[in-house]
Tab-separated table of C-alpha atoms and ligand atoms in Angstrom:
chain	number	residue	atom	x	y	z
A	1	MET	CA	-34.170	-12.415	37.171
A	2	SER	CA	-33.329	-13.681	33.686
A	3	ALA	CA	-36.105	-13.836	31.017
A	4	TYR	CA	-34.645	-17.180	29.979
A	5	PRO	CA	-35.158	-20.571	31.491
A	6	PRO	CA	-32.388	-22.354	33.230
A	7	VAL	CA	-30.036	-24.251	30.954
A	8	LYS	CA	-29.867	-27.940	31.854
A	9	VAL	CA	-26.539	-29.660	31.752
A	10	GLY	CA	-25.589	-33.377	31.840
A	11	LEU	CA	-22.252	-34.521	33.343
A	12	LEU	CA	-20.371	-37.482	32.241
A	13	GLY	CA	-17.854	-38.418	34.943
A	14	LEU	CA	-17.965	-37.644	38.710
A	15	GLY	CA	-14.223	-38.060	39.425
A	16	THR	CA	-11.682	-35.434	40.472
A	17	VAL	CA	-12.785	-32.843	37.894
A	18	GLY	CA	-16.385	-33.724	37.838
A	19	GLY	CA	-16.601	-33.221	41.613
A	20	GLY	CA	-14.791	-29.777	41.230
A	21	VAL	CA	-17.308	-28.774	38.626
A	22	THR	CA	-20.396	-29.654	40.778
A	23	ARG	CA	-18.869	-27.608	43.653
A	24	VAL	CA	-17.902	-24.629	41.723
A	25	LEU	CA	-21.284	-24.344	39.870
A	26	ALA	CA	-22.951	-24.769	43.228
A	27	ARG	CA	-20.812	-22.303	45.168
A	28	ASN	CA	-20.686	-19.460	42.578
A	29	ALA	CA	-24.188	-20.129	41.109
A	30	GLU	CA	-25.484	-16.618	41.501
A	31	GLU	CA	-22.380	-14.857	39.950
A	32	ILE	CA	-22.258	-17.442	37.114
A	33	SER	CA	-25.867	-16.900	36.174
A	34	ARG	CA	-25.393	-13.245	36.152
A	35	ARG	CA	-22.330	-13.666	33.687
A	36	ALA	CA	-24.215	-16.186	31.543
A	37	GLY	CA	-27.589	-14.588	31.513
A	38	ARG	CA	-29.411	-17.522	32.891
A	39	GLU	CA	-29.174	-20.274	35.583
A	40	ILE	CA	-27.219	-23.273	34.867
A	41	ILE	CA	-28.055	-26.587	36.517
A	42	ILE	CA	-26.640	-30.061	36.294
A	43	THR	CA	-29.775	-32.171	36.076
A	44	HIS	CA	-28.411	-35.469	35.245
A	45	ALA	CA	-25.036	-37.160	35.879
A	46	ALA	CA	-23.433	-40.564	34.990
A	47	ALA	CA	-20.443	-42.135	36.715
A	48	LYS	CA	-18.846	-45.539	37.088
A	49	ASN	CA	-18.473	-45.337	40.970
A	50	LEU	CA	-21.465	-43.484	42.223
A	51	ASN	CA	-20.753	-44.599	45.801
A	52	THR	CA	-17.155	-43.046	45.957
A	53	THR	CA	-17.741	-39.702	44.276
A	54	THR	CA	-17.050	-36.538	46.278
A	55	ALA	CA	-19.281	-34.391	43.967
A	56	ASN	CA	-22.093	-32.237	45.170
A	57	THR	CA	-24.855	-34.301	43.564
A	58	ALA	CA	-27.869	-32.627	45.354
A	59	GLY	CA	-30.862	-32.571	42.953
A	60	MET	CA	-29.326	-34.623	40.189
A	61	LYS	CA	-30.579	-37.721	38.602
A	62	LEU	CA	-27.689	-40.094	38.994
A	63	THR	CA	-26.925	-43.042	36.672
A	64	GLY	CA	-24.187	-45.584	35.786
A	65	GLU	CA	-25.189	-45.405	32.288
A	66	ALA	CA	-23.714	-42.532	30.180
A	67	LEU	CA	-26.042	-42.948	27.238
A	68	GLU	CA	-28.899	-42.161	29.480
A	69	VAL	CA	-27.566	-38.677	29.906
A	70	VAL	CA	-26.413	-38.271	26.290
A	71	ASP	CA	-30.054	-39.156	25.189
A	72	ASP	CA	-31.955	-37.125	27.769
A	73	PRO	CA	-33.975	-34.718	25.736
A	74	GLU	CA	-34.057	-32.155	28.499
A	75	ILE	CA	-30.398	-31.421	28.361
A	76	SER	CA	-28.758	-28.738	26.233
A	77	ILE	CA	-25.177	-29.240	27.106
A	78	ILE	CA	-23.161	-32.393	27.790
A	79	VAL	CA	-19.939	-32.040	29.869
A	80	GLU	CA	-17.689	-34.847	29.270
A	81	LEU	CA	-15.059	-35.659	32.078
A	82	MET	CA	-14.508	-39.241	31.718
A	83	GLY	CA	-11.087	-38.906	29.903
A	84	GLY	CA	-9.695	-41.373	27.495
A	85	TYR	CA	-10.448	-42.156	23.737
A	86	GLU	CA	-13.461	-44.360	23.941
A	87	PRO	CA	-16.287	-44.146	24.875
A	88	ALA	CA	-15.745	-40.455	25.108
A	89	ARG	CA	-15.519	-40.157	21.255
A	90	SER	CA	-18.638	-41.969	20.622
A	91	LEU	CA	-20.562	-40.352	23.388
A	92	ALA	CA	-19.454	-36.827	22.270
A	93	LEU	CA	-20.456	-37.606	18.567
A	94	ARG	CA	-23.879	-38.870	19.686
A	95	ALA	CA	-24.460	-35.875	21.821
A	96	LEU	CA	-23.731	-33.587	18.915
A	97	ALA	CA	-25.969	-35.697	16.648
A	98	ASN	CA	-28.585	-35.276	19.426
A	99	GLY	CA	-28.425	-31.558	19.080
A	100	LYS	CA	-26.359	-30.921	22.334
A	101	HIS	CA	-23.409	-28.770	22.803
A	102	VAL	CA	-20.347	-30.453	24.305
A	103	VAL	CA	-17.909	-29.165	26.794
A	104	THR	CA	-14.820	-31.422	27.416
A	105	ALA	CA	-11.690	-31.446	29.610
A	106	ASN	CA	-10.350	-34.428	27.506
A	107	LYS	CA	-7.160	-33.577	25.790
A	108	ALA	CA	-6.644	-37.110	24.529
A	109	LEU	CA	-10.037	-36.911	22.884
A	110	ILE	CA	-9.460	-33.626	21.053
A	111	ALA	CA	-5.910	-34.360	20.138
A	112	LYS	CA	-6.786	-37.574	18.412
A	113	HIS	CA	-10.293	-37.141	17.368
A	114	GLY	CA	-10.892	-33.426	17.374
A	115	ASN	CA	-10.950	-33.052	13.511
A	116	GLU	CA	-13.678	-35.552	13.426
A	117	ILE	CA	-15.569	-34.039	16.447
A	118	PHE	CA	-15.276	-30.498	15.257
A	119	ALA	CA	-16.746	-31.504	11.650
A	120	ALA	CA	-19.528	-33.285	13.410
A	121	ALA	CA	-20.103	-30.144	15.491
A	122	ARG	CA	-20.245	-27.908	12.505
A	123	ALA	CA	-22.550	-30.138	10.599
A	124	ALA	CA	-24.889	-30.128	13.646
A	125	GLY	CA	-24.602	-26.572	14.443
A	126	MET	CA	-23.238	-27.209	17.953
A	127	MET	CA	-20.458	-25.895	19.991
A	128	VAL	CA	-17.557	-27.849	21.451
A	129	GLY	CA	-15.687	-26.138	24.305
A	130	PHE	CA	-12.264	-27.656	25.381
A	131	GLU	CA	-10.428	-24.924	27.383
A	132	ALA	CA	-9.830	-27.255	30.325
A	133	ALA	CA	-8.026	-29.616	27.952
A	134	VAL	CA	-4.959	-27.575	27.890
A	135	ALA	CA	-3.066	-26.416	31.065
A	136	GLY	CA	-6.097	-26.800	33.396
A	137	GLY	CA	-7.245	-23.653	34.821
A	138	ILE	CA	-5.071	-21.331	32.608
A	139	PRO	CA	-7.301	-19.840	29.864
A	140	ILE	CA	-4.803	-20.513	27.156
A	141	ILE	CA	-6.963	-21.465	24.361
A	142	LYS	CA	-9.020	-18.365	24.763
A	143	ALA	CA	-5.865	-16.320	24.912
A	144	ILE	CA	-4.406	-17.544	21.750
A	145	ARG	CA	-7.631	-18.020	19.776
A	146	GLU	CA	-9.200	-14.715	20.726
A	147	GLY	CA	-6.710	-12.448	22.620
A	148	LEU	CA	-3.841	-12.895	20.274
A	149	ALA	CA	-5.860	-13.322	17.060
A	150	GLY	CA	-4.079	-10.375	15.529
A	151	ASN	CA	-0.632	-12.018	15.633
A	152	ARG	CA	1.366	-14.235	13.577
A	153	ILE	CA	2.277	-16.791	16.129
A	154	GLU	CA	6.100	-17.616	15.953
A	155	TRP	CA	6.335	-20.195	18.662
A	156	VAL	CA	4.631	-21.530	21.867
A	157	ALA	CA	6.718	-23.236	24.607
A	158	GLY	CA	5.101	-24.626	27.695
A	159	ILE	CA	5.233	-26.590	30.872
A	160	ILE	CA	1.987	-28.299	30.285
A	161	ASN	CA	2.157	-31.522	32.418
A	162	GLY	CA	1.854	-30.687	36.049
A	163	THR	CA	2.847	-34.284	37.321
A	164	ALA	CA	6.111	-34.118	35.160
A	165	ASN	CA	6.891	-30.656	36.592
A	166	PHE	CA	6.033	-31.792	40.197
A	167	ILE	CA	8.373	-34.781	39.828
A	168	LEU	CA	11.359	-32.786	38.242
A	169	THR	CA	10.857	-30.105	40.971
A	170	ALA	CA	10.978	-32.553	43.789
A	171	MET	CA	13.908	-34.248	42.283
A	172	ARG	CA	15.775	-30.908	42.095
A	173	GLU	CA	14.653	-29.297	45.414
A	174	GLN	CA	14.442	-32.344	47.697
A	175	GLY	CA	16.629	-34.941	45.959
A	176	ARG	CA	13.602	-37.305	46.304
A	177	ASP	CA	13.175	-40.508	44.138
A	178	PHE	CA	10.884	-40.842	41.177
A	179	PRO	CA	8.269	-43.483	42.297
A	180	GLU	CA	7.738	-41.810	45.561
A	181	VAL	CA	7.003	-38.339	44.110
A	182	LEU	CA	4.808	-39.866	41.378
A	183	ALA	CA	2.733	-41.790	44.157
A	184	GLU	CA	2.224	-38.319	45.754
A	185	ALA	CA	1.047	-36.680	42.600
A	186	GLN	CA	-1.316	-39.524	42.047
A	187	ALA	CA	-2.731	-39.105	45.556
A	188	LEU	CA	-3.240	-35.462	45.071
A	189	GLY	CA	-5.326	-36.155	41.848
A	190	TYR	CA	-2.784	-34.544	39.346
A	191	ALA	CA	-1.731	-37.692	37.537
A	192	GLU	CA	-3.674	-39.278	34.705
A	193	ALA	CA	-5.700	-42.606	35.420
A	194	ASP	CA	-2.709	-43.973	33.632
A	195	PRO	CA	0.276	-42.193	34.828
A	196	THR	CA	2.654	-43.389	32.119
A	197	PHE	CA	0.701	-40.751	29.970
A	198	ASP	CA	2.346	-38.150	32.308
A	199	ILE	CA	5.865	-39.456	32.618
A	200	LYS	CA	6.202	-40.786	28.967
A	201	GLY	CA	5.069	-37.133	27.526
A	202	ILE	CA	1.863	-38.319	25.956
A	203	ASP	CA	-0.391	-35.989	28.103
A	204	ALA	CA	1.869	-33.074	27.171
A	205	ALA	CA	1.884	-34.211	23.448
A	206	HIS	CA	-1.943	-34.288	23.642
A	207	LYS	CA	-2.001	-30.655	24.913
A	208	LEU	CA	0.661	-29.503	22.568
A	209	THR	CA	-1.187	-30.930	19.460
A	210	ILE	CA	-4.056	-28.595	20.389
A	211	LEU	CA	-1.820	-25.614	20.958
A	212	ALA	CA	-0.067	-26.065	17.738
A	213	SER	CA	-3.344	-26.240	15.716
A	214	ILE	CA	-4.616	-23.113	17.336
A	215	ALA	CA	-1.406	-21.298	17.056
A	216	PHE	CA	-0.739	-22.020	13.353
A	217	GLY	CA	-4.203	-22.894	11.968
A	218	ILE	CA	-3.197	-26.544	10.970
A	219	PRO	CA	-5.379	-29.670	11.537
A	220	LEU	CA	-4.799	-31.726	14.749
A	221	GLN	CA	-1.951	-34.128	14.112
A	222	PHE	CA	-1.162	-36.039	17.320
A	223	ASP	CA	0.574	-38.744	15.424
A	224	GLN	CA	3.273	-36.304	14.069
A	225	VAL	CA	4.352	-35.116	17.386
A	226	TYR	CA	7.894	-36.057	18.560
A	227	ILE	CA	7.403	-37.403	22.239
A	228	GLU	CA	10.035	-37.978	24.936
A	229	GLY	CA	9.094	-38.270	28.629
A	230	ILE	CA	11.127	-37.815	31.875
A	231	SER	CA	11.326	-41.254	33.169
A	232	HIS	CA	15.095	-41.519	32.023
A	233	ILE	CA	16.132	-38.257	33.740
A	234	SER	CA	18.289	-38.907	36.670
A	235	ARG	CA	18.851	-36.685	39.734
A	236	GLU	CA	22.457	-36.310	38.524
A	237	ASP	CA	21.413	-34.817	35.263
A	238	VAL	CA	19.152	-32.428	37.049
A	239	ALA	CA	22.114	-31.342	39.394
A	240	TYR	CA	24.672	-31.194	36.509
A	241	ALA	CA	22.271	-28.970	34.606
A	242	GLU	CA	22.061	-26.639	37.652
A	243	GLN	CA	25.892	-26.452	37.934
A	244	LEU	CA	25.955	-25.284	34.221
A	245	GLY	CA	23.369	-22.546	34.923
A	246	TYR	CA	20.363	-24.438	33.352
A	247	ARG	CA	17.269	-26.160	34.777
A	248	VAL	CA	15.793	-29.263	33.361
A	249	LYS	CA	11.930	-28.717	32.496
A	250	HIS	CA	9.630	-30.941	30.489
A	251	LEU	CA	8.644	-28.630	27.687
A	252	GLY	CA	5.955	-28.810	24.729
A	253	ILE	CA	7.335	-26.625	22.048
A	254	ALA	CA	5.601	-25.710	18.786
A	255	ARG	CA	7.527	-23.512	16.390
A	256	ARG	CA	7.171	-22.140	13.021
A	257	ASP	CA	10.036	-23.059	10.843
A	258	VAL	CA	11.112	-22.295	7.160
A	259	ASP	CA	9.287	-25.348	5.579
A	260	GLY	CA	6.726	-26.352	8.238
A	261	VAL	CA	6.286	-26.435	11.861
A	262	GLN	CA	8.207	-28.226	14.709
A	263	VAL	CA	5.965	-30.019	17.272
A	264	ARG	CA	7.910	-31.695	19.954
A	265	VAL	CA	7.756	-32.651	23.607
A	266	HIS	CA	10.907	-33.516	25.533
A	267	PRO	CA	12.935	-32.684	28.617
A	268	THR	CA	14.780	-29.384	27.954
A	269	LEU	CA	17.498	-27.445	29.573
A	270	ILE	CA	16.631	-23.818	29.904
A	271	PRO	CA	18.477	-20.903	31.487
A	272	GLN	CA	17.927	-20.772	35.262
A	273	ARG	CA	17.205	-17.104	35.075
A	274	HIS	CA	14.362	-17.612	32.615
A	275	LEU	CA	10.785	-17.083	34.101
A	276	LEU	CA	9.814	-20.571	33.047
A	277	ALA	CA	12.582	-22.096	35.240
A	278	SER	CA	10.782	-20.789	38.301
A	279	VAL	CA	7.609	-22.634	37.438
A	280	SER	CA	7.510	-25.222	40.136
A	281	GLY	CA	5.387	-28.241	41.324
A	282	VAL	CA	2.120	-28.837	39.695
A	283	MET	CA	1.978	-25.325	38.076
A	284	ASN	CA	1.810	-24.882	34.319
A	285	ALA	CA	3.005	-21.946	32.291
A	286	VAL	CA	2.786	-21.375	28.588
A	287	LEU	CA	5.044	-18.798	26.827
A	288	VAL	CA	3.777	-17.610	23.440
A	289	LYS	CA	5.774	-15.529	20.943
A	290	GLY	CA	3.620	-13.501	18.597
A	291	ASP	CA	4.944	-11.141	16.019
A	292	ALA	CA	3.096	-8.156	17.418
A	293	VAL	CA	2.768	-8.859	21.061
A	294	GLY	CA	6.282	-10.232	21.516
A	295	GLN	CA	6.578	-12.791	24.296
A	296	SER	CA	3.628	-13.238	26.753
A	297	LEU	CA	3.417	-15.787	29.517
A	298	TYR	CA	0.428	-17.474	31.062
A	299	TYR	CA	0.740	-19.073	34.347
A	300	GLY	CA	-1.466	-21.134	36.683
A	301	ALA	CA	-2.534	-24.239	38.115
A	302	GLY	CA	-2.370	-26.903	35.329
A	303	ALA	CA	-4.349	-29.700	37.048
A	304	GLY	CA	-6.490	-30.354	40.070
A	305	ALA	CA	-10.249	-30.405	40.744
A	306	GLU	CA	-11.250	-26.826	40.975
A	307	PRO	CA	-8.521	-25.175	38.655
A	308	THR	CA	-9.673	-27.626	35.853
A	309	ALA	CA	-13.437	-26.923	36.818
A	310	SER	CA	-12.681	-23.174	36.411
A	311	ALA	CA	-12.065	-23.864	32.711
A	312	VAL	CA	-14.974	-26.202	32.270
A	313	VAL	CA	-17.416	-23.811	33.854
A	314	ALA	CA	-16.041	-20.996	31.625
A	315	ASP	CA	-16.850	-23.040	28.560
A	316	ILE	CA	-20.227	-23.772	29.824
A	317	VAL	CA	-20.820	-20.106	30.338
A	318	ASP	CA	-19.542	-19.460	26.705
A	319	VAL	CA	-22.069	-21.930	25.457
A	320	VAL	CA	-24.918	-20.509	27.444
A	321	ARG	CA	-24.180	-16.994	26.314
A	322	THR	CA	-24.265	-17.979	22.603
A	323	LEU	CA	-27.488	-19.697	23.273
A	324	THR	CA	-29.112	-16.532	24.375
A	325	ALA	CA	-27.214	-13.851	22.235
A	326	ASP	CA	-25.645	-14.584	18.941
A	327	PRO	CA	-25.678	-18.331	18.148
A	328	GLU	CA	-24.336	-17.866	14.470
A	329	ASN	CA	-21.313	-15.781	15.391
A	330	ARG	CA	-18.932	-18.379	17.083
A	331	VAL	CA	-15.287	-18.461	17.669
A	332	PRO	CA	-13.890	-21.314	15.303
A	333	HIS	CA	-12.747	-24.359	17.233
A	334	LEU	CA	-9.068	-24.273	16.079
A	335	ALA	CA	-8.958	-20.463	15.795
A	336	PHE	CA	-8.955	-20.392	12.072
A	337	GLN	CA	-12.040	-20.786	9.907
A	338	ALA	CA	-12.595	-24.490	9.130
A	339	ASP	CA	-12.159	-24.082	5.448
A	340	ALA	CA	-8.927	-21.937	5.983
A	341	LEU	CA	-6.715	-24.379	7.751
A	342	SER	CA	-3.209	-24.588	6.243
A	343	ASP	CA	-1.424	-27.598	4.873
A	344	LEU	CA	1.775	-26.514	6.525
A	345	PRO	CA	3.576	-29.740	7.334
A	346	VAL	CA	4.735	-30.961	10.814
A	347	LEU	CA	8.541	-31.182	10.235
A	348	PRO	CA	10.393	-34.530	11.002
A	349	MET	CA	12.336	-34.331	14.246
A	350	ALA	CA	15.464	-35.221	12.415
A	351	SER	CA	15.514	-31.875	10.711
A	352	VAL	CA	15.187	-29.758	13.958
A	353	GLU	CA	18.203	-27.868	15.321
A	354	THR	CA	18.749	-27.409	18.942
A	355	ALA	CA	21.718	-27.146	21.141
A	356	CYS	CA	22.173	-30.231	23.530
A	357	TYR	CA	23.242	-31.412	26.941
A	358	LEU	CA	25.212	-34.766	26.733
A	359	ARG	CA	26.036	-36.920	29.615
A	360	LEU	CA	28.468	-39.876	28.777
A	361	GLN	CA	29.790	-42.344	31.279
A	362	ALA	CA	33.403	-42.801	30.248
A	363	GLN	CA	36.342	-44.852	31.301
A	364	ASP	CA	38.893	-42.612	32.928
A	365	ARG	CA	41.909	-43.101	30.671
A	366	PRO	CA	43.816	-41.173	28.177
A	367	GLY	CA	42.400	-40.594	24.683
A	368	VAL	CA	38.762	-41.081	25.614
A	369	LEU	CA	37.957	-37.396	25.417
A	370	ALA	CA	39.870	-36.890	22.278
A	371	ASP	CA	37.789	-39.782	20.673
A	372	VAL	CA	34.603	-38.128	21.676
A	373	THR	CA	35.566	-34.714	20.494
A	374	ARG	CA	36.780	-35.951	17.270
A	375	ILE	CA	33.442	-37.605	16.550
A	376	LEU	CA	31.725	-34.324	17.194
A	377	ALA	CA	34.280	-32.314	15.271
A	378	ASP	CA	33.809	-34.757	12.237
A	379	ARG	CA	30.269	-33.852	12.118
A	380	ASP	CA	30.808	-30.148	12.592
A	381	ILE	CA	29.412	-30.108	16.042
A	382	SER	CA	30.724	-27.320	18.077
A	383	ILE	CA	31.250	-27.629	21.960
A	384	GLU	CA	30.223	-24.893	24.129
A	385	ALA	CA	31.155	-26.429	27.529
A	386	LEU	CA	32.867	-29.584	28.743
A	387	VAL	CA	33.022	-30.793	32.324
A	388	GLN	CA	34.422	-34.095	33.840
A	389	LYS	CA	32.793	-34.892	37.117
A	390	GLU	CA	34.041	-36.929	40.007
A	391	PRO	CA	33.260	-40.758	39.633
A	392	ALA	CA	30.322	-42.011	41.910
A	393	PRO	CA	31.726	-43.907	44.911
A	394	GLY	CA	32.738	-47.272	43.915
A	395	ALA	CA	32.207	-46.557	40.189
A	396	SER	CA	34.950	-47.230	37.774
A	397	ASP	CA	33.668	-44.697	35.077
A	398	VAL	CA	33.296	-40.963	35.100
A	399	PRO	CA	30.578	-38.607	33.957
A	400	ILE	CA	31.415	-36.300	31.220
A	401	ILE	CA	29.021	-33.448	30.651
A	402	LEU	CA	29.044	-31.621	27.283
A	403	LEU	CA	26.971	-28.604	26.017
A	404	THR	CA	26.895	-28.196	22.292
A	405	TYR	CA	25.825	-25.325	20.085
A	406	GLU	CA	22.942	-25.756	17.692
A	407	VAL	CA	23.036	-28.915	15.857
A	408	GLN	CA	20.640	-30.520	13.484
A	409	GLU	CA	18.984	-33.458	15.347
A	410	GLN	CA	19.995	-36.156	12.618
A	411	ARG	CA	23.592	-35.047	12.951
A	412	MET	CA	23.511	-35.359	16.736
A	413	ASN	CA	21.856	-38.794	16.273
A	414	ASP	CA	24.818	-39.982	14.193
A	415	ALA	CA	27.250	-38.556	16.625
A	416	ILE	CA	25.618	-40.166	19.548
A	417	ALA	CA	25.481	-43.628	17.818
A	418	ALA	CA	29.288	-43.144	17.013
A	419	ILE	CA	30.059	-42.321	20.643
A	420	GLU	CA	27.993	-45.168	21.939
A	421	ALA	CA	30.011	-47.531	19.835
A	422	LEU	CA	33.250	-46.553	21.444
A	423	ASP	CA	34.586	-49.167	23.901
A	424	SER	CA	35.407	-46.599	26.463
A	425	ILE	CA	31.788	-45.331	26.671
A	426	ARG	CA	29.087	-46.943	28.472
A	427	ALA	CA	25.790	-46.648	26.509
A	428	PRO	CA	23.310	-45.004	26.441
A	429	VAL	CA	24.499	-41.448	26.103
A	430	MET	CA	22.049	-39.074	27.824
A	431	ARG	CA	20.916	-36.273	25.709
A	432	ILE	CA	18.778	-33.403	26.794
A	433	ARG	CA	17.954	-30.618	24.214
A	434	LEU	CA	18.544	-27.008	25.328
A	435	GLU	CA	16.210	-24.019	24.559
A	436	PRO	CA	17.520	-20.450	25.318
A	437	LEU	CA	13.972	-19.163	24.984
A	438	ASP	CA	15.223	-15.874	23.955
A	439	SER	CA	13.307	-13.521	21.742
A	440	ASP	CA	13.819	-15.332	18.398
B	501	HSE	N1	-2.137	-35.213	34.462
B	501	HSE	C1	-2.290	-33.927	33.951
B	501	HSE	C2	-1.189	-33.141	34.582
B	501	HSE	C3	-3.603	-33.273	34.511
B	501	HSE	O1	-0.360	-33.675	35.283
B	501	HSE	O2	-0.860	-32.167	34.056
B	501	HSE	C4	-4.135	-32.158	33.772
B	501	HSE	O3	-4.286	-32.343	32.471
């Protein structure tokens, strides 16, 4: 038996993840209290739809009013699982001002308002845990912030949106259509309340913002992230990439460059033989390159009730441990001490260099390819592979697939504009960036 009284927790949100947290805490109560040094009980929970929740709410006071939980004087830790920017931001700030620690799975909240929330937490002497905000059940925040603290992190590349990966996997393996697979991801509880966040890359950008800060010791800068989703990727692109030895994955990439850091989210061709290429369905994986450790790969469930609850409960245990042990000696929110963050700029996408896959829809007549290759040659863009495919049944134009060597984004933008201006090419040109993910 612990010498300390139980820690009381208030829960905001009893949806997919909230339900998972109540079940995991109840099922593993004994082991969790042995780890934390005391019992942890959810005493008060708020949700919009109390009638529809699948949560294990036995013994909890339930309310439809989140403020009642945040202002409950008995509670030491507020667990925010509502998602979205507001009222999550106001409630988190109020909880901190009320002298409560905060644990959240809300990547949108941390990516956009984390700087403000962490400053408020430091001023109040409170902790904010957000392990569940990135890659669901994978303890990637802890791995980078603590496990890799001896390294200079060179880059991070991850499949960090389960819904997008689920859709791309089903398109490739089963040739299924986008809307049907999206509906399945929603039914399984993987997709955000607003699924455009998943398919437009916003959810992945929220997570990458957090990873970039922790990797490089820079403030959170969601507005600086280059964001491209997967909704324009066709089944044909996925198939052509396969034929060339690549797989299309939606990646978040944060890379240290000469004058700053690249922070970008976009569909990416990666070699089929690369480990990341075999990450299928809703699974997430984050590859981290540190100067000392080399590459290390973290793989697991990136969404879903209990995998996400696993990370939420781990944060609660962290908070409870410091309540009993060493409250002054905390791991800084963004891995680096708050007064030691760097002003390394996030680089404009136009300066980033990547190889590219291009798909053009061209009229099948002499001179078209010559026009295209001249446009590329004039801009010093070198072609690695070029394939002309059969026209689709009944179509008058033919797909031409090009792989280029590394080229600066701005130069490729100019080339694409010039190619799209040709009479013989049907706009838009499809461009997917390519990352070899080798050891550099
Ligand atoms: N919608 C998110 C995903 C949930 O699909 O990855 C986990 O953040």
